[in-house]
Coordinates of N, CA and C in Angstrom, one line a residue:
M4 N 222.5 105.9 227.5 CA 221.7 106.9 226.7 C 221.8 108.2 227.5
F5 N 221.5 108.2 228.7 CA 221.4 109.3 229.7 C 222.8 110.1 230.0
L6 N 223.9 109.3 229.8 CA 225.2 109.9 230.2 C 225.9 110.3 228.8
F7 N 225.2 110.3 227.9 CA 225.9 110.5 226.5 C 226.7 111.8 226.4
H8 N 226.3 112.9 227.0 CA 226.8 114.2 227.0 C 227.3 114.6 228.3
K9 N 227.5 113.8 229.3 CA 227.8 114.2 230.6 C 229.6 114.4 230.6
K10 N 230.1 113.6 229.9 CA 231.6 113.7 229.8 C 232.1 115.1 229.2
D11 N 231.4 115.5 228.1 CA 231.8 116.8 227.3 C 231.3 117.9 228.4
K12 N 230.3 117.8 229.4 CA 230.2 119.0 230.2 C 231.2 119.1 231.2
A13 N 231.7 118.0 231.8 CA 232.7 117.9 232.6 C 234.2 118.6 232.1
V14 N 234.5 118.2 230.9 CA 235.6 118.8 230.3 C 235.5 120.2 230.1
K15 N 234.2 120.6 229.7 CA 234.1 122.2 229.4 C 234.2 123.0 230.7
S16 N 233.6 122.5 231.8 CA 233.8 123.1 233.0 C 235.3 123.1 233.6
E17 N 236.2 122.1 233.4 CA 237.5 122.0 233.7 C 238.3 123.2 233.0
K18 N 238.2 123.4 231.5 CA 238.6 124.3 230.7 C 238.2 125.7 231.3
K19 N 237.0 125.9 231.7 CA 236.7 127.4 232.4 C 237.5 127.6 233.6
D20 N 237.6 126.5 234.4 CA 238.5 126.8 235.7 C 239.9 126.9 235.4
N21 N 240.5 126.6 234.5 CA 241.9 126.6 234.0 C 242.4 128.0 233.5
E22 N 241.3 128.7 232.9 CA 241.6 130.0 232.4 C 242.1 131.0 233.1
P23 N 242.9 131.9 232.9 CA 243.5 132.9 233.9 C 242.4 134.0 233.9
S24 N 242.0 134.3 235.2 CA 240.9 135.2 235.3 C 241.6 136.8 235.5
A25 N 242.7 136.8 235.9 CA 243.2 138.1 236.1 C 243.7 138.6 234.8
K26 N 243.0 139.8 234.3 CA 243.5 140.5 233.2 C 244.7 141.5 233.5
V27 N 245.3 141.8 232.7 CA 246.5 142.7 232.8 C 245.9 144.0 232.8
D28 N 246.2 144.8 233.6 CA 245.7 146.3 233.7 C 246.3 146.9 232.5
R29 N 245.3 147.8 232.1 CA 245.5 148.5 230.8 C 246.6 149.7 231.2
E30 N 246.7 150.2 232.4 CA 247.7 151.1 232.8 C 249.0 150.6 232.8
E31 N 249.0 149.5 233.2 CA 250.2 148.7 233.3 C 250.9 148.4 231.9
L32 N 250.1 148.0 231.0 CA 250.3 147.9 229.6 C 250.9 149.1 229.0
L33 N 250.3 150.3 229.2 CA 250.8 151.4 228.6 C 252.1 152.0 229.3
R34 N 252.1 151.7 230.7 CA 253.5 152.1 231.3 C 254.6 151.2 230.7
K35 N 254.4 149.9 230.4 CA 255.6 149.0 229.8 C 255.8 149.6 228.4
A36 N 254.7 150.0 227.7 CA 255.1 150.3 226.4 C 255.9 151.6 226.3
N37 N 255.5 152.7 227.4 CA 256.2 153.8 227.3 C 257.7 153.6 227.7
E38 N 258.0 152.7 228.7 CA 259.3 152.3 228.8 C 260.2 151.9 227.8
L39 N 259.4 151.3 226.8 CA 260.4 150.8 225.7 C 260.8 151.8 224.9
L40 N 260.2 153.2 224.9 CA 260.5 154.3 224.0 C 261.9 154.7 224.3
E41 N 262.4 154.7 225.7 CA 264.0 155.0 225.8 C 264.7 154.0 225.1
Q42 N 264.4 152.6 225.3 CA 265.4 151.8 224.8 C 265.4 151.7 223.2
I43 N 264.3 152.0 222.6 CA 264.0 152.0 221.1 C 264.8 153.0 220.5
D44 N 265.1 154.3 221.2 CA 265.8 155.3 220.7 C 267.3 154.9 221.0
S45 N 267.7 154.1 221.5 CA 269.1 153.9 221.8 C 269.7 152.7 221.0
V46 N 269.0 152.0 220.3 CA 269.3 150.9 219.5 C 269.1 150.9 218.0
D47 N 269.5 150.1 217.1 CA 269.4 150.2 215.9 C 269.1 148.8 215.3
G48 N 268.7 148.6 214.0 CA 268.6 147.2 213.3 C 267.6 146.4 214.0
A49 N 267.9 145.1 213.9 CA 266.9 144.1 214.3 C 266.5 144.3 215.7
E50 N 267.3 144.6 216.5 CA 266.9 144.9 218.2 C 265.9 146.0 218.1
K51 N 266.1 147.1 217.3 CA 265.0 148.1 217.3 C 263.6 147.5 216.9
C52 N 263.7 146.8 215.8 CA 262.5 146.2 215.1 C 261.7 145.2 216.2
D53 N 262.8 144.6 217.0 CA 262.0 143.6 218.2 C 261.3 144.5 219.2
L54 N 262.1 145.6 219.4 CA 261.5 146.4 220.7 C 260.2 147.2 220.0
L55 N 260.1 147.6 218.9 CA 259.0 148.2 218.2 C 257.9 147.3 218.2
E56 N 258.1 145.8 217.8 CA 257.1 145.1 217.9 C 256.5 144.6 219.1
R57 N 257.5 144.6 220.2 CA 256.9 144.4 221.6 C 256.1 145.7 221.8
R58 N 256.6 146.8 221.7 CA 255.8 148.0 222.1 C 254.3 148.1 221.2
G59 N 254.3 147.7 220.2 CA 252.9 147.6 219.3 C 252.1 146.7 220.0
K60 N 252.8 145.4 220.4 CA 251.8 144.4 221.0 C 251.3 144.8 222.3
L61 N 251.8 145.5 223.0 CA 251.6 146.0 224.3 C 250.5 147.0 224.0
L62 N 250.6 148.0 223.1 CA 249.7 149.1 222.9 C 248.5 148.5 222.3
M63 N 248.5 147.3 221.3 CA 247.3 146.6 220.8 C 246.6 145.9 221.9
D64 N 247.2 145.3 222.9 CA 246.5 144.6 224.1 C 246.0 145.8 224.9
A65 N 246.4 146.9 225.2 CA 245.8 147.9 225.8 C 244.7 148.8 225.1
G66 N 244.7 148.5 223.8 CA 243.4 149.1 223.1 C 243.7 150.4 222.4
E67 N 245.0 150.8 222.4 CA 245.5 152.0 221.6 C 245.8 151.6 220.2
D68 N 244.9 151.6 219.5 CA 245.1 151.1 218.0 C 245.9 152.0 217.2
D69 N 245.6 153.2 217.6 CA 246.3 154.2 216.6 C 248.0 154.1 216.9
A70 N 248.2 154.2 218.1 CA 249.7 154.2 218.6 C 250.4 152.9 218.2
A71 N 249.4 151.8 218.3 CA 250.0 150.3 218.0 C 250.2 150.2 216.4
I72 N 249.5 151.0 215.8 CA 249.7 150.8 214.2 C 251.0 151.8 213.9
E73 N 251.2 152.9 214.6 CA 252.5 153.6 214.4 C 253.7 152.8 214.8
A74 N 253.7 152.0 215.7 CA 254.7 151.1 216.1 C 255.2 150.0 215.3
F75 N 254.0 149.3 214.7 CA 254.1 148.2 213.9 C 254.6 148.7 212.6
E76 N 254.1 150.0 212.1 CA 254.6 150.5 210.6 C 256.0 150.9 210.7
A77 N 256.5 151.3 212.0 CA 258.1 151.6 212.3 C 258.8 150.4 212.3
C78 N 258.3 149.3 212.8 CA 258.9 148.1 212.7 C 259.1 147.3 211.4
V79 N 258.1 147.5 210.5 CA 258.0 147.0 209.3 C 259.0 148.1 208.4
A80 N 259.1 149.3 208.6 CA 260.1 150.3 207.9 C 261.4 149.9 208.4
N81 N 261.7 149.5 209.5 CA 263.1 149.3 209.9 C 263.8 148.1 209.7
G82 N 262.8 147.0 209.7 CA 263.3 145.6 209.4 C 262.3 144.9 208.6
R83 N 262.6 144.7 207.3 CA 261.8 144.1 206.3 C 261.8 142.6 206.7
R84 N 260.8 142.2 207.5 CA 260.5 140.8 208.0 C 259.1 140.7 208.1
M85 N 258.7 139.4 207.8 CA 257.4 139.2 207.9 C 257.1 138.5 209.2
G86 N 255.8 138.3 209.5 CA 255.5 137.8 210.7 C 254.5 138.5 211.6
A87 N 254.7 138.6 212.9 CA 254.0 139.3 213.8 C 253.5 140.7 213.5
P88 N 254.4 141.6 213.0 CA 254.0 142.9 212.8 C 253.0 143.0 211.4
Y89 N 253.2 142.2 210.5 CA 252.1 142.1 209.3 C 250.9 141.6 209.8
R90 N 250.9 140.4 210.7 CA 249.7 140.0 211.0 C 249.1 141.1 212.0
S91 N 249.8 141.7 212.9 CA 249.0 142.8 213.7 C 248.6 144.0 213.0
L92 N 249.4 144.3 212.1 CA 249.0 145.7 211.1 C 247.6 145.1 210.5
T93 N 247.7 144.0 209.8 CA 246.4 143.6 209.3 C 245.1 143.5 210.1
T94 N 245.4 143.0 211.2 CA 244.4 143.0 212.1 C 243.8 144.3 212.6
L95 N 244.9 145.2 212.8 CA 244.5 146.7 213.2 C 243.9 147.4 212.1
Y96 N 244.4 147.1 210.8 CA 243.8 147.9 209.7 C 242.3 147.4 209.5
N97 N 242.1 146.3 209.6 CA 240.6 145.6 209.3 C 239.8 146.2 210.5
R98 N 240.3 146.4 211.7 CA 239.6 146.9 212.8 C 239.2 148.3 212.6
K99 N 240.1 149.1 212.0 CA 240.1 150.5 211.8 C 238.9 150.7 210.6
R100 N 239.0 150.0 209.7 CA 238.4 150.0 208.4 C 237.0 149.7 208.8
K101 N 236.7 148.7 209.7 CA 235.4 148.2 210.1 C 234.7 149.3 210.8
A102 N 235.3 150.0 211.8 CA 234.8 151.0 212.6 C 234.3 152.3 211.7
A103 N 235.4 152.5 210.7 CA 235.0 153.7 210.0 C 233.8 153.4 209.0
A104 N 233.7 152.3 208.5 CA 232.7 151.8 207.7 C 231.4 151.7 208.4
E105 N 231.3 151.4 209.7 CA 230.0 151.3 210.6 C 229.6 152.8 210.8
S106 N 230.6 153.6 211.1 CA 230.2 155.0 211.5 C 229.8 155.9 210.0
G107 N 229.9 155.4 208.9 CA 229.6 156.0 207.8 C 230.9 156.8 207.2
D108 N 231.8 156.6 207.8 CA 233.0 157.5 207.2 C 233.9 156.7 206.0
Q109 N 233.4 157.0 204.9 CA 233.7 156.3 203.6 C 235.3 156.7 203.4
D110 N 235.7 157.9 203.5 CA 237.2 158.2 203.4 C 238.1 157.3 204.3
G111 N 237.5 157.3 205.4 CA 238.6 156.4 206.5 C 238.4 154.9 206.0
A112 N 237.3 154.5 205.8 CA 237.2 153.3 205.4 C 238.2 152.8 204.2
K113 N 238.1 153.8 203.1 CA 239.0 153.7 201.9 C 240.4 153.8 202.3
L114 N 240.8 154.6 203.3 CA 242.2 154.8 203.7 C 242.7 153.7 204.2
Y115 N 242.0 152.8 205.0 CA 242.4 151.7 205.7 C 242.4 150.5 204.8
L116 N 241.5 150.5 203.9 CA 241.5 149.6 202.8 C 242.6 149.6 201.9
D117 N 243.0 150.8 201.5 CA 244.2 151.2 200.7 C 245.5 150.8 201.6
K118 N 245.6 150.9 202.8 CA 246.7 150.6 203.6 C 246.8 149.0 203.6
L119 N 245.7 148.4 203.8 CA 245.9 147.1 203.9 C 246.3 146.4 202.4
Q120 N 245.8 147.0 201.3 CA 246.4 146.4 200.0 C 247.8 146.8 199.9
S121 N 248.3 147.8 200.2 CA 249.5 148.2 200.3 C 250.4 147.2 201.1
L122 N 249.9 147.0 202.3 CA 250.6 145.9 203.1 C 250.8 144.6 202.4
M123 N 249.7 144.1 201.9 CA 249.6 142.9 201.1 C 250.6 142.6 200.1
Q124 N 250.6 143.9 199.3 CA 251.6 144.1 198.1 C 253.0 144.0 198.7
N125 N 253.5 144.7 199.8 CA 254.6 144.8 200.4 C 255.0 143.2 200.7
S126 N 254.2 142.5 201.4 CA 254.5 141.0 201.6 C 254.7 140.2 200.5
K127 N 253.8 140.3 199.4 CA 254.2 139.5 198.3 C 255.5 140.0 197.6
D128 N 255.8 141.3 197.7 CA 257.1 141.5 197.0 C 258.3 141.0 198.0
M129 N 258.1 140.9 199.2 CA 259.2 140.3 199.9 C 259.1 138.7 199.6
L130 N 258.2 138.1 199.6 CA 258.1 136.8 199.1 C 258.8 136.4 197.9
R131 N 258.7 137.5 196.9 CA 259.2 137.3 195.7 C 260.8 137.7 195.6
G132 N 261.2 138.5 196.8 CA 262.7 138.9 196.6 C 262.8 140.2 196.2
K133 N 261.8 141.0 196.0 CA 262.0 142.4 195.5 C 262.5 143.4 196.3

């Protein structure tokens, strides 16, 4: 009876030890994102969409939500494909909408709610083949 939860505690402590403790530096993420700008300008098509997606992910990880939104929106506009850009945009739009609502900015909250609804409509249209 006394050893009932002992195994669970040992497993939890092992998981904590295995987690990466080194966070990637924000400046490093921004530097990598800015390096991608030159490559983005020199390519087209699916490769450009891939680079924009990578840039958006780096900016999102660095906490630059507005710049990440621009990169993901450009990715969606260049290559109509579903997946990570749509998920990331949904996350970012919800984050911005929530921040606007908490600060009492009704216009900002409505703007991001409308963008979110438009994004959802685009994804439905793509699934239907329109």
